[in-house]
Coordinates of C-alpha atoms in Angstrom, one line a residue:
Chain A
X1 CA 118.8 -60.2 -108.9
X2 CA 121.8 -61.2 -106.8
X3 CA 122.5 -57.5 -106.0
X4 CA 119.0 -56.5 -105.0
X5 CA 118.8 -59.6 -102.8
X6 CA 122.0 -58.7 -101.0
X7 CA 120.9 -55.1 -100.6
X8 CA 117.6 -56.2 -99.1
X9 CA 119.3 -58.5 -96.6
X10 CA 121.6 -55.7 -95.5
X11 CA 118.7 -53.4 -94.7
X12 CA 116.8 -56.2 -93.0
X13 CA 114.2 -55.4 -90.3
X14 CA 115.0 -58.7 -88.5
X15 CA 116.5 -57.9 -85.1
X16 CA 119.3 -59.5 -83.2
X17 CA 122.3 -59.3 -85.6
X18 CA 124.8 -57.8 -83.1
X19 CA 123.6 -60.0 -80.2
X20 CA 123.5 -63.3 -82.1
X21 CA 126.8 -62.8 -84.0
X22 CA 128.5 -61.5 -80.9
X23 CA 127.4 -64.6 -78.8
X24 CA 128.4 -66.9 -81.7
X25 CA 131.9 -65.4 -81.9
X26 CA 132.3 -65.4 -78.1
X27 CA 131.2 -69.0 -77.6
X28 CA 133.2 -70.2 -80.6
X29 CA 136.3 -68.4 -79.3
X30 CA 136.0 -69.8 -75.7
X31 CA 135.2 -73.4 -76.6
X32 CA 137.0 -74.0 -79.8
X33 CA 139.4 -71.3 -81.1
X34 CA 141.3 -70.3 -77.8
X35 CA 141.8 -74.0 -76.8
X36 CA 142.9 -75.1 -80.2
X37 CA 145.4 -72.1 -80.5
X38 CA 147.1 -73.5 -77.4
X39 CA 148.5 -76.3 -79.5
X40 CA 150.3 -73.9 -81.8
X41 CA 151.1 -71.5 -79.0
X42 CA 152.9 -74.3 -77.0
X43 CA 154.6 -75.6 -80.2
X44 CA 156.1 -72.2 -80.9
X45 CA 157.7 -72.3 -77.4
X46 CA 159.7 -75.4 -78.5
X47 CA 163.0 -75.1 -80.3
X48 CA 163.0 -76.4 -83.9
X49 CA 165.4 -79.3 -83.2
X50 CA 163.4 -80.3 -80.1
X51 CA 160.2 -80.2 -82.2
X52 CA 161.7 -82.1 -85.1
X53 CA 163.2 -84.8 -82.9
X54 CA 159.8 -85.5 -81.4
X55 CA 157.8 -85.6 -84.6
X56 CA 160.5 -87.5 -86.6
X57 CA 161.1 -90.1 -83.8
X58 CA 160.9 -93.6 -85.5
X59 CA 158.0 -94.6 -83.2
X60 CA 156.0 -91.5 -84.2
X61 CA 156.8 -92.0 -87.9
X62 CA 155.7 -95.7 -87.6
X63 CA 152.4 -94.4 -86.1
X64 CA 151.8 -91.9 -88.9
X65 CA 152.3 -94.7 -91.5
X66 CA 150.0 -97.0 -89.6
X67 CA 147.2 -94.4 -89.0
X68 CA 147.4 -93.2 -92.6
X69 CA 147.6 -96.7 -94.1
X70 CA 144.8 -98.2 -92.1
X71 CA 142.5 -95.1 -92.6
X72 CA 143.2 -95.3 -96.3
X73 CA 142.4 -99.1 -96.4
X74 CA 139.2 -98.7 -94.4
X75 CA 138.2 -95.7 -96.6
X76 CA 138.6 -97.8 -99.8
X77 CA 136.6 -100.8 -98.2
X78 CA 133.9 -98.3 -97.3
X79 CA 133.8 -96.7 -100.7
X80 CA 133.3 -100.1 -102.4
X81 CA 130.8 -101.6 -99.9
X82 CA 129.2 -98.3 -98.9
X83 CA 128.4 -97.5 -102.5
X84 CA 126.9 -101.0 -103.0
X85 CA 124.8 -100.6 -99.8
X86 CA 123.6 -97.2 -100.9
X87 CA 122.7 -98.6 -104.3
X88 CA 120.8 -101.5 -102.8
X89 CA 118.9 -99.3 -100.3
X90 CA 117.9 -96.8 -103.1
X91 CA 117.1 -99.1 -106.0
X92 CA 115.9 -102.4 -104.6
X93 CA 113.0 -103.6 -102.5
X94 CA 113.6 -106.5 -100.1
X95 CA 112.2 -107.6 -96.8
X96 CA 113.7 -105.8 -93.8
X97 CA 115.0 -102.9 -95.9
X98 CA 113.9 -100.3 -93.4
X99 CA 115.7 -101.9 -90.5
X100 CA 118.9 -102.3 -92.6
X101 CA 118.6 -98.6 -93.6
X102 CA 118.3 -97.5 -89.9
X103 CA 121.1 -99.8 -88.9
X104 CA 123.6 -98.0 -91.1
X105 CA 123.5 -95.2 -88.6
X106 CA 124.6 -97.5 -85.7
X107 CA 128.3 -96.3 -85.8
X108 CA 127.0 -92.7 -85.4
X109 CA 124.9 -93.6 -82.4
X110 CA 126.9 -96.3 -80.6
X111 CA 129.7 -95.1 -78.3
X112 CA 133.1 -95.8 -79.7
X113 CA 134.3 -97.6 -76.6
X114 CA 131.3 -100.0 -76.8
X115 CA 132.0 -100.7 -80.5
X116 CA 135.7 -101.1 -79.6
X117 CA 135.2 -103.9 -77.0
X118 CA 132.5 -105.6 -79.1
X119 CA 134.8 -105.7 -82.2
X120 CA 137.8 -106.7 -80.2
X121 CA 135.9 -109.7 -78.6
X122 CA 134.4 -110.8 -82.0
X123 CA 137.6 -110.7 -83.9
X124 CA 140.0 -112.0 -81.2
X125 CA 141.5 -115.5 -82.0
X126 CA 138.7 -117.3 -80.1
X127 CA 135.9 -114.9 -80.8
X128 CA 132.8 -115.6 -82.9
X129 CA 134.4 -114.5 -86.1
X130 CA 138.2 -114.7 -85.3
X131 CA 138.1 -118.4 -84.6
X132 CA 137.4 -119.1 -88.3
X133 CA 140.7 -117.6 -89.4
X134 CA 144.2 -119.1 -89.3
X135 CA 145.8 -115.7 -88.8
X136 CA 145.3 -113.1 -86.1
X137 CA 142.8 -110.2 -86.9
X138 CA 142.5 -108.4 -83.6
X139 CA 145.7 -107.0 -82.2
X140 CA 147.2 -106.5 -85.7
X141 CA 146.7 -103.7 -88.3
X142 CA 143.9 -105.8 -89.8
X143 CA 141.9 -105.2 -86.5
X144 CA 142.5 -101.5 -86.8
X145 CA 141.1 -101.5 -90.3
X146 CA 138.0 -103.4 -89.1
X147 CA 137.4 -100.8 -86.4
X148 CA 137.9 -97.9 -88.8
X149 CA 135.6 -99.6 -91.4
X150 CA 132.9 -99.7 -88.7
X151 CA 133.4 -96.0 -87.9
X152 CA 133.5 -94.8 -91.5
X153 CA 130.7 -96.8 -93.2
X154 CA 127.8 -94.3 -92.5
X155 CA 129.8 -91.4 -93.9
X156 CA 130.0 -93.0 -97.4
X157 CA 126.5 -94.5 -97.4
X158 CA 124.8 -91.3 -96.2
X159 CA 126.6 -89.1 -98.7
X160 CA 126.0 -91.3 -101.7
X161 CA 122.4 -92.3 -100.9
X162 CA 120.7 -88.9 -101.4
X163 CA 122.6 -88.2 -104.6
X164 CA 121.6 -91.6 -106.0
X165 CA 118.0 -90.9 -104.9
X166 CA 117.9 -87.6 -106.8
X167 CA 119.6 -89.0 -109.9
X168 CA 116.9 -88.9 -112.6
X169 CA 116.2 -92.0 -114.7
X170 CA 116.4 -89.9 -117.9
X171 CA 120.2 -90.2 -118.3
X172 CA 120.0 -93.9 -117.8
X173 CA 117.2 -94.2 -120.3
X174 CA 119.1 -92.1 -122.8
X175 CA 122.2 -94.2 -122.3
X176 CA 120.2 -97.4 -122.7
X177 CA 118.3 -96.2 -125.8
X178 CA 121.6 -95.3 -127.4
X179 CA 122.6 -99.0 -127.1
X180 CA 124.7 -99.1 -124.0
X181 CA 124.6 -102.3 -121.9
X182 CA 123.6 -102.0 -118.2
X183 CA 127.3 -102.4 -117.2
X184 CA 128.3 -99.6 -119.6
X185 CA 125.6 -97.3 -118.3
X186 CA 126.7 -98.0 -114.8
X187 CA 130.4 -97.4 -115.4
X188 CA 130.1 -94.5 -117.8
X189 CA 127.0 -92.7 -116.7
X190 CA 126.1 -93.5 -113.1
X191 CA 129.5 -93.8 -111.5
X192 CA 130.7 -90.4 -112.8
X193 CA 127.6 -88.7 -111.4
X194 CA 128.2 -90.3 -108.0
X195 CA 131.9 -89.6 -107.9
X196 CA 131.8 -86.3 -106.1
X197 CA 129.6 -87.8 -103.4
X198 CA 131.9 -90.9 -103.2
X199 CA 135.0 -88.7 -102.8
X200 CA 133.3 -86.5 -100.2
X201 CA 132.1 -89.6 -98.2
X202 CA 135.6 -91.1 -98.5
X203 CA 137.3 -87.9 -97.2
X204 CA 134.9 -87.6 -94.3
X205 CA 135.4 -91.2 -93.3
X206 CA 139.2 -90.8 -93.8
X207 CA 139.4 -87.6 -91.7
X208 CA 137.4 -89.3 -88.9
X209 CA 139.6 -92.4 -89.1
X210 CA 142.8 -90.5 -88.7
X211 CA 141.8 -89.1 -85.3
X212 CA 139.7 -92.1 -84.1
X213 CA 140.7 -93.4 -80.7
X214 CA 137.9 -95.1 -78.8
X215 CA 137.0 -97.9 -81.2
X216 CA 140.6 -98.6 -82.1
X217 CA 142.5 -98.9 -78.8
X218 CA 140.7 -102.1 -77.7
X219 CA 141.3 -104.0 -81.0
X220 CA 144.7 -102.6 -81.9
X221 CA 147.0 -104.3 -79.4
X222 CA 148.9 -101.0 -79.1
X223 CA 152.4 -102.4 -79.7
X224 CA 154.9 -99.7 -80.3
X225 CA 156.2 -99.6 -83.9
X226 CA 153.6 -102.2 -84.9
X227 CA 150.0 -101.4 -83.9
X228 CA 150.3 -98.0 -82.2
X229 CA 148.2 -95.3 -83.8
X230 CA 149.1 -91.6 -83.6
X231 CA 146.3 -90.6 -81.2
X232 CA 147.6 -93.3 -78.8
X233 CA 151.1 -91.8 -78.9
X234 CA 149.6 -88.5 -77.7
X235 CA 147.7 -90.4 -75.0
X236 CA 150.9 -92.2 -73.9
X237 CA 152.9 -89.0 -73.8
X238 CA 150.2 -87.3 -71.7
X239 CA 150.2 -90.2 -69.2
X240 CA 154.0 -89.7 -68.8
X241 CA 153.3 -85.9 -68.3
X242 CA 155.3 -85.2 -71.5
X243 CA 153.0 -82.3 -72.5
X244 CA 155.6 -80.8 -74.9
X245 CA 155.9 -84.1 -76.8
X246 CA 152.2 -84.6 -76.9
X247 CA 151.7 -81.1 -78.3
X248 CA 154.3 -81.6 -81.0
X249 CA 152.6 -84.8 -82.3
X250 CA 149.2 -83.0 -82.0
X251 CA 150.5 -80.2 -84.2
X252 CA 151.3 -82.7 -87.0
X253 CA 147.9 -84.3 -86.7
X254 CA 146.1 -80.9 -86.7
X255 CA 148.0 -79.7 -89.8
X256 CA 147.1 -83.0 -91.6
X257 CA 143.4 -82.6 -90.6
X258 CA 143.3 -79.0 -91.7
X259 CA 144.7 -79.8 -95.1
X260 CA 142.1 -82.6 -95.4
X261 CA 139.3 -80.2 -94.4
X262 CA 140.5 -77.7 -97.0
X263 CA 140.5 -80.5 -99.7
X264 CA 136.9 -81.5 -98.8
X265 CA 135.8 -77.8 -99.0
X266 CA 137.5 -77.5 -102.4
X267 CA 135.8 -80.6 -103.7
X268 CA 132.4 -79.4 -102.5
X269 CA 133.0 -75.9 -104.0
X270 CA 134.0 -77.5 -107.3
X271 CA 131.0 -79.8 -107.3
X272 CA 128.6 -77.0 -106.5
X273 CA 130.1 -74.8 -109.2
X274 CA 129.8 -77.6 -111.7
X275 CA 126.1 -78.2 -110.9
X276 CA 125.2 -74.4 -110.9
X277 CA 126.8 -74.1 -114.3
X278 CA 124.6 -76.9 -115.6
Chain B
X1 CA 129.0 -86.1 -90.9
X2 CA 125.3 -85.2 -90.7
X3 CA 123.1 -85.3 -93.7
X4 CA 120.2 -83.0 -94.7
X5 CA 116.8 -83.8 -93.4
X6 CA 115.0 -83.8 -96.7
X7 CA 116.3 -87.2 -97.8
X8 CA 113.4 -89.3 -99.1
X9 CA 113.8 -92.9 -98.2
X10 CA 111.2 -94.8 -100.2
X11 CA 111.0 -92.9 -103.4
X12 CA 109.9 -95.2 -106.2
X13 CA 112.9 -97.0 -107.6
X14 CA 113.8 -97.4 -111.3
X15 CA 113.4 -101.1 -110.9
X16 CA 109.8 -100.6 -109.9
X17 CA 108.7 -98.9 -113.1
X18 CA 107.1 -101.6 -115.3
X19 CA 107.2 -99.5 -118.4
X20 CA 110.9 -99.0 -118.4
X21 CA 111.7 -102.5 -117.5
X22 CA 114.2 -103.8 -120.1
X23 CA 117.5 -105.6 -120.0
X24 CA 119.4 -102.4 -120.6
X25 CA 117.6 -100.4 -117.9
X26 CA 117.8 -103.0 -115.2
X27 CA 120.2 -105.4 -113.7
X28 CA 119.4 -109.1 -114.0
X29 CA 117.9 -110.9 -110.9
X30 CA 121.3 -112.6 -110.3
X31 CA 123.1 -109.2 -110.1
X32 CA 120.4 -107.7 -107.9
X33 CA 120.2 -110.5 -105.4
X34 CA 124.1 -110.8 -105.3
X35 CA 124.3 -107.1 -104.5
X36 CA 121.7 -107.4 -101.7
X37 CA 123.5 -110.5 -100.4
X38 CA 126.9 -108.7 -100.4
X39 CA 125.3 -105.8 -98.5
X40 CA 123.7 -108.0 -95.9
X41 CA 126.8 -110.1 -95.3
X42 CA 128.9 -106.9 -94.9
X43 CA 126.4 -105.3 -92.5
X44 CA 126.1 -108.6 -90.6
X45 CA 129.9 -108.8 -90.1
X46 CA 130.5 -105.2 -89.2
X47 CA 127.2 -104.0 -87.5
X48 CA 124.8 -106.7 -86.6
X49 CA 127.2 -109.3 -85.1
X50 CA 128.9 -106.7 -82.8
X51 CA 125.5 -105.5 -81.6
X52 CA 124.2 -109.0 -80.9
X53 CA 127.5 -110.0 -79.2
X54 CA 127.2 -107.1 -76.7
X55 CA 123.8 -108.4 -75.4
X56 CA 124.9 -112.1 -75.5
X57 CA 128.1 -111.5 -73.5
X58 CA 126.3 -109.2 -71.1
X59 CA 123.7 -111.9 -70.3
X60 CA 126.2 -114.8 -70.4
X61 CA 126.3 -115.3 -66.7
X62 CA 122.6 -114.8 -66.1
X63 CA 120.2 -112.1 -65.3
X64 CA 121.3 -111.7 -61.6
X65 CA 124.9 -111.0 -62.6
X66 CA 123.7 -108.6 -65.2
X67 CA 121.6 -106.6 -62.7
X68 CA 124.4 -106.7 -60.2
X69 CA 126.8 -105.2 -62.8
X70 CA 124.6 -102.3 -63.7
X71 CA 123.6 -101.5 -60.1
X72 CA 127.2 -101.6 -58.8
X73 CA 127.8 -98.3 -57.0
X74 CA 130.7 -97.3 -59.4
X75 CA 128.4 -98.1 -62.4
X76 CA 125.6 -96.0 -60.9
X77 CA 128.0 -93.2 -60.2
X78 CA 129.2 -93.4 -63.9
X79 CA 125.6 -93.3 -65.1
X80 CA 124.8 -90.3 -62.9
X81 CA 127.9 -88.4 -64.1
X82 CA 127.1 -89.1 -67.8
X83 CA 123.6 -87.8 -67.3
X84 CA 124.9 -84.7 -65.5
X85 CA 127.2 -84.0 -68.5
X86 CA 124.4 -84.5 -71.0
X87 CA 122.1 -82.1 -69.0
X88 CA 124.8 -79.3 -69.1
X89 CA 126.3 -79.9 -72.6
X90 CA 123.3 -80.5 -74.8
X91 CA 121.2 -77.4 -73.8
X92 CA 124.3 -75.1 -74.1
X93 CA 125.2 -76.4 -77.5
X94 CA 121.6 -76.3 -78.6
X95 CA 121.3 -72.6 -77.6
X96 CA 124.6 -71.9 -79.4
X97 CA 123.4 -73.8 -82.5
X98 CA 120.1 -71.8 -82.7
X99 CA 121.9 -68.4 -82.1
X100 CA 124.7 -69.2 -84.6
X101 CA 122.2 -70.4 -87.3
X102 CA 120.1 -67.2 -86.7
X103 CA 123.1 -64.9 -87.2
X104 CA 124.3 -66.9 -90.2
X105 CA 121.1 -67.4 -92.1
X106 CA 119.1 -64.2 -91.3
X107 CA 121.8 -61.6 -92.1
X108 CA 124.5 -61.2 -94.7
X109 CA 128.0 -60.3 -93.6
X110 CA 131.6 -60.7 -94.7
X111 CA 133.4 -63.8 -93.7
X112 CA 130.3 -65.9 -93.3
X113 CA 131.8 -69.0 -95.0
X114 CA 134.9 -68.7 -92.8
X115 CA 132.6 -68.7 -89.7
X116 CA 130.8 -71.8 -91.0
X117 CA 134.1 -73.6 -91.5
X118 CA 135.3 -72.6 -88.0
X119 CA 132.1 -74.0 -86.5
X120 CA 132.8 -77.3 -88.2
X121 CA 136.4 -77.4 -87.0
X122 CA 135.8 -79.8 -84.0
X123 CA 134.7 -82.5 -86.5
X124 CA 138.2 -82.4 -88.0
X125 CA 140.0 -82.6 -84.7
X126 CA 140.9 -85.9 -83.0
X127 CA 139.1 -86.4 -79.7
X128 CA 142.4 -87.0 -78.0
X129 CA 143.6 -83.5 -79.1
X130 CA 140.3 -82.1 -78.0
X131 CA 141.2 -83.3 -74.5
X132 CA 144.8 -82.2 -74.8
X133 CA 144.0 -78.6 -75.5
X134 CA 142.1 -78.3 -72.2
X135 CA 145.1 -79.8 -70.3
X136 CA 147.2 -77.1 -72.0
X137 CA 144.8 -74.4 -70.8
X138 CA 143.8 -75.6 -67.3
X139 CA 146.3 -78.4 -66.4
X140 CA 148.9 -77.9 -63.6
X141 CA 151.4 -76.6 -66.1
X142 CA 148.8 -75.0 -68.3
X143 CA 148.2 -71.3 -69.1
X144 CA 145.7 -70.8 -66.3
X145 CA 147.1 -73.7 -64.1
X146 CA 148.8 -71.5 -61.5
X147 CA 145.9 -69.1 -61.1
X148 CA 143.4 -72.0 -60.8
X149 CA 145.5 -73.7 -58.2
X150 CA 145.9 -70.5 -56.1
X151 CA 142.1 -69.9 -56.2
X152 CA 141.4 -73.6 -55.5
X153 CA 139.3 -74.2 -58.7
X154 CA 139.5 -77.6 -60.2
X155 CA 138.7 -78.0 -63.9
X156 CA 140.9 -80.8 -65.2
X157 CA 140.3 -84.2 -63.6
X158 CA 136.9 -82.9 -62.4
X159 CA 133.4 -82.3 -63.8
X160 CA 134.1 -78.9 -65.4
X161 CA 136.9 -80.5 -67.5
X162 CA 134.7 -83.3 -68.7
X163 CA 131.9 -80.9 -69.6
X164 CA 134.1 -78.5 -71.5
X165 CA 135.9 -81.2 -73.5
X166 CA 132.6 -82.8 -74.4
X167 CA 131.3 -79.4 -75.4
X168 CA 134.2 -79.0 -77.8
X169 CA 133.6 -82.4 -79.4
X170 CA 129.8 -82.0 -79.8
X171 CA 130.0 -78.2 -80.6
X172 CA 128.9 -78.3 -84.3
X173 CA 126.1 -80.9 -84.2
X174 CA 123.0 -78.6 -83.7
X175 CA 124.4 -75.7 -85.7
X176 CA 125.2 -78.0 -88.6
X177 CA 121.6 -79.2 -88.8
X178 CA 120.0 -75.8 -88.5
X179 CA 122.2 -73.7 -90.9
X180 CA 121.2 -75.5 -94.2
X181 CA 117.6 -75.8 -93.1
X182 CA 117.2 -72.2 -92.1
X183 CA 119.1 -71.1 -95.2
X184 CA 116.5 -72.9 -97.3
X185 CA 113.6 -71.4 -95.5
X186 CA 114.8 -67.8 -96.1
X187 CA 113.7 -64.7 -94.2
X188 CA 110.3 -63.8 -95.7
X189 CA 108.2 -65.3 -92.9
X190 CA 110.2 -63.6 -90.2
X191 CA 110.1 -60.3 -92.1
X192 CA 106.3 -60.5 -92.4
X193 CA 106.0 -61.2 -88.7
X194 CA 108.2 -58.3 -87.6
X195 CA 106.5 -55.8 -90.0
X196 CA 103.2 -56.8 -88.6
X197 CA 104.4 -55.7 -85.2
X198 CA 105.7 -58.8 -83.5
X199 CA 108.8 -58.6 -81.3
X200 CA 112.0 -60.5 -82.2
X201 CA 111.4 -63.0 -79.5
X202 CA 107.8 -63.5 -80.4
X203 CA 108.8 -64.0 -84.0
X204 CA 111.4 -66.6 -83.0
X205 CA 109.1 -68.6 -80.8
X206 CA 105.9 -68.4 -83.0
X207 CA 107.4 -68.3 -86.5
X208 CA 111.0 -69.7 -86.6
X209 CA 110.8 -72.4 -84.0
X210 CA 107.8 -74.3 -85.4
X211 CA 109.6 -74.2 -88.8
X212 CA 112.8 -75.7 -87.5
X213 CA 111.5 -78.0 -84.8
X214 CA 112.3 -81.3 -86.6
X215 CA 115.8 -80.1 -87.6
X216 CA 116.5 -78.9 -84.1
X217 CA 115.3 -82.2 -82.6
X218 CA 117.5 -84.1 -85.1
X219 CA 120.5 -82.1 -84.1
X220 CA 119.7 -82.6 -80.4
X221 CA 119.5 -86.4 -80.9
X222 CA 122.9 -86.6 -82.6
X223 CA 124.5 -84.2 -80.1
X224 CA 123.0 -86.2 -77.2
X225 CA 124.3 -89.6 -78.6
X226 CA 127.8 -88.2 -79.0
X227 CA 127.8 -86.6 -75.6
X228 CA 126.8 -89.9 -73.9
X229 CA 129.4 -91.8 -75.9
X230 CA 132.4 -89.5 -76.0
X231 CA 135.5 -91.4 -75.0
X232 CA 138.8 -90.0 -76.2
X233 CA 138.5 -86.4 -75.1
X234 CA 136.9 -87.3 -71.8
X235 CA 139.5 -90.0 -71.2
X236 CA 142.3 -87.3 -71.4
X237 CA 140.7 -84.8 -69.0
X238 CA 138.9 -87.1 -66.5
X239 CA 141.7 -88.5 -64.5
X240 CA 139.8 -91.8 -64.2
X241 CA 138.8 -91.5 -60.5
X242 CA 136.4 -94.3 -59.8
X243 CA 133.0 -93.2 -58.6
X244 CA 134.0 -89.6 -59.1
X245 CA 135.1 -88.7 -62.7
X246 CA 134.3 -91.9 -64.6
X247 CA 131.7 -91.5 -67.2
X248 CA 129.9 -94.6 -68.6
X249 CA 132.4 -95.2 -71.5
X250 CA 135.4 -94.8 -69.1
X251 CA 133.8 -97.2 -66.7
X252 CA 133.4 -99.8 -69.5
X253 CA 137.1 -99.3 -70.3
X254 CA 138.2 -99.9 -66.7
X255 CA 136.1 -103.1 -66.4
X256 CA 137.3 -104.4 -69.7
X257 CA 140.9 -103.8 -68.9
X258 CA 140.4 -105.7 -65.5
X259 CA 139.0 -108.6 -67.5
X260 CA 135.5 -108.2 -66.0
X261 CA 134.0 -108.8 -69.4
X262 CA 130.5 -109.6 -68.3
X263 CA 130.3 -106.4 -66.3
X264 CA 131.8 -104.3 -69.1
X265 CA 129.4 -105.7 -71.6
X266 CA 126.5 -105.2 -69.2
X267 CA 127.1 -101.5 -69.0
X268 CA 127.9 -101.5 -72.8
X269 CA 124.4 -103.1 -73.4
X270 CA 122.8 -100.2 -71.6
X271 CA 124.6 -97.8 -73.9
X272 CA 123.6 -99.9 -76.9
X273 CA 119.9 -99.7 -76.0
X274 CA 120.3 -95.9 -75.9
X275 CA 122.0 -96.1 -79.3
X276 CA 119.1 -98.1 -80.7
X277 CA 116.5 -95.7 -79.2
X278 CA 118.5 -92.8 -80.8
X279 CA 118.3 -94.5 -84.3
X280 CA 114.5 -95.1 -83.8
X281 CA 113.9 -91.5 -82.9
X282 CA 116.1 -90.3 -85.7
X283 CA 114.1 -92.3 -88.2
X284 CA 110.8 -91.1 -86.7
X285 CA 112.0 -87.5 -87.1
X286 CA 113.0 -88.1 -90.8
X287 CA 109.6 -89.7 -91.4
X288 CA 107.8 -86.8 -89.7
X289 CA 109.8 -84.1 -91.5
X290 CA 109.1 -85.8 -94.8
X291 CA 105.4 -86.0 -94.0
X292 CA 105.1 -82.3 -93.5

């Protein structure tokens, strides 16, 4: 079956293969591949010690830790609340549900700079929310986590939601009729089924958070060594015309993103294989 | 980041089935309403309050100030520039998306999965790096910098730079929507049309396009929203020249950093209205696509 299908596609009568593939490759090369290769091309023109000194500078290292740590924290918050929100949206009826469902997409639709100034104002010491706390939220790593939580939420909700929707009630019925309590069914039957989607959602949110700039700069405070994220270091170096330094840091970020992309693909491949075997 | 279109939103929930209602099949009312409350409080703190605060701050000093802020010449120039960028970027990326989806879904060839991954690549790249790469290509010290200077062509710190950086960031949106959709639809309808004597173009416009219209529109909406709002990449290549190379998000940044909060939030409120319209259209498309 598989073979005949492939053979048929190869001898397809549909026109335009050379033209469409050619255009795709050309456009992809000009807009994405050639520009991205410049980062590695410029890095190779640096000496190793020069490269290492730039990327291992204490200020840069502090920014990696901050970017990684805040993205991780925001990812975990989104996994917990995103899964609850997806659950509530799929399983329960309540007034205003359609509006809430639509609202989840707000971070995809709202420009990051707009989100950034709104969150910074809300969570600043005299803002609507910030005034109720004794400690500072905006201009600390906590503020960065809030901005990244905002950005990452739809990734988790929108990956978990369809899986939860397609989850048949049979396995839950089986679990219940075998004497499991609701909590046991949830922990041992439902959560394992949702796990691949949760991990994918987390990785997507995490990857986006690592590179996020617009929503973070306003709320972060941008103090070197304390609240300076890695994309901001690149930005600062560019403003000082230190293109070599900016490129070196960009290389570190790109490599980290590519590893993450690879991991996401492996998880998805593994999940697809698991389901096709079933 | 995008999700497939065929998500059904109001499928009957387990809790709705009277026959299966039992303690073991359903959470207690306390659990149910606690989970709903947690969700609503979380969404209020992270999504609703920020949205409301934008409009409240924008109108804080009255309607006259609001109108003055958004009709300021620099604000109008920023709106015009953003619209120009949208009119160039969105059609180009849409054509690419359709062409790429056609090549990928109508034919089989080696390296297809690698190609799909490469198309997705811009999603994994920080917007700041997306701006940086074009400085490395077209900036004064860049690969083509000397040549561009001699021929008096401006790319970086001008409209072409803003356009190409935005194109990079929004590159995958349309293709990402169309590829899974067209993969699902297969090639039988196109084959039938061609074998009955229709040309390739005719087949595309009369057979393929009606089949993919909602998916295409969905991709366009997402691409459009990101194009309007792109900040990091544009910030690197724009040069922040007031009235010249400032897009709406960059204009908001400048106003905010100058402590002109009312004006900043006034422009921000315009962009929020666009975001809300985007969400409404997106839901309409999902509802329409499900209906068919």
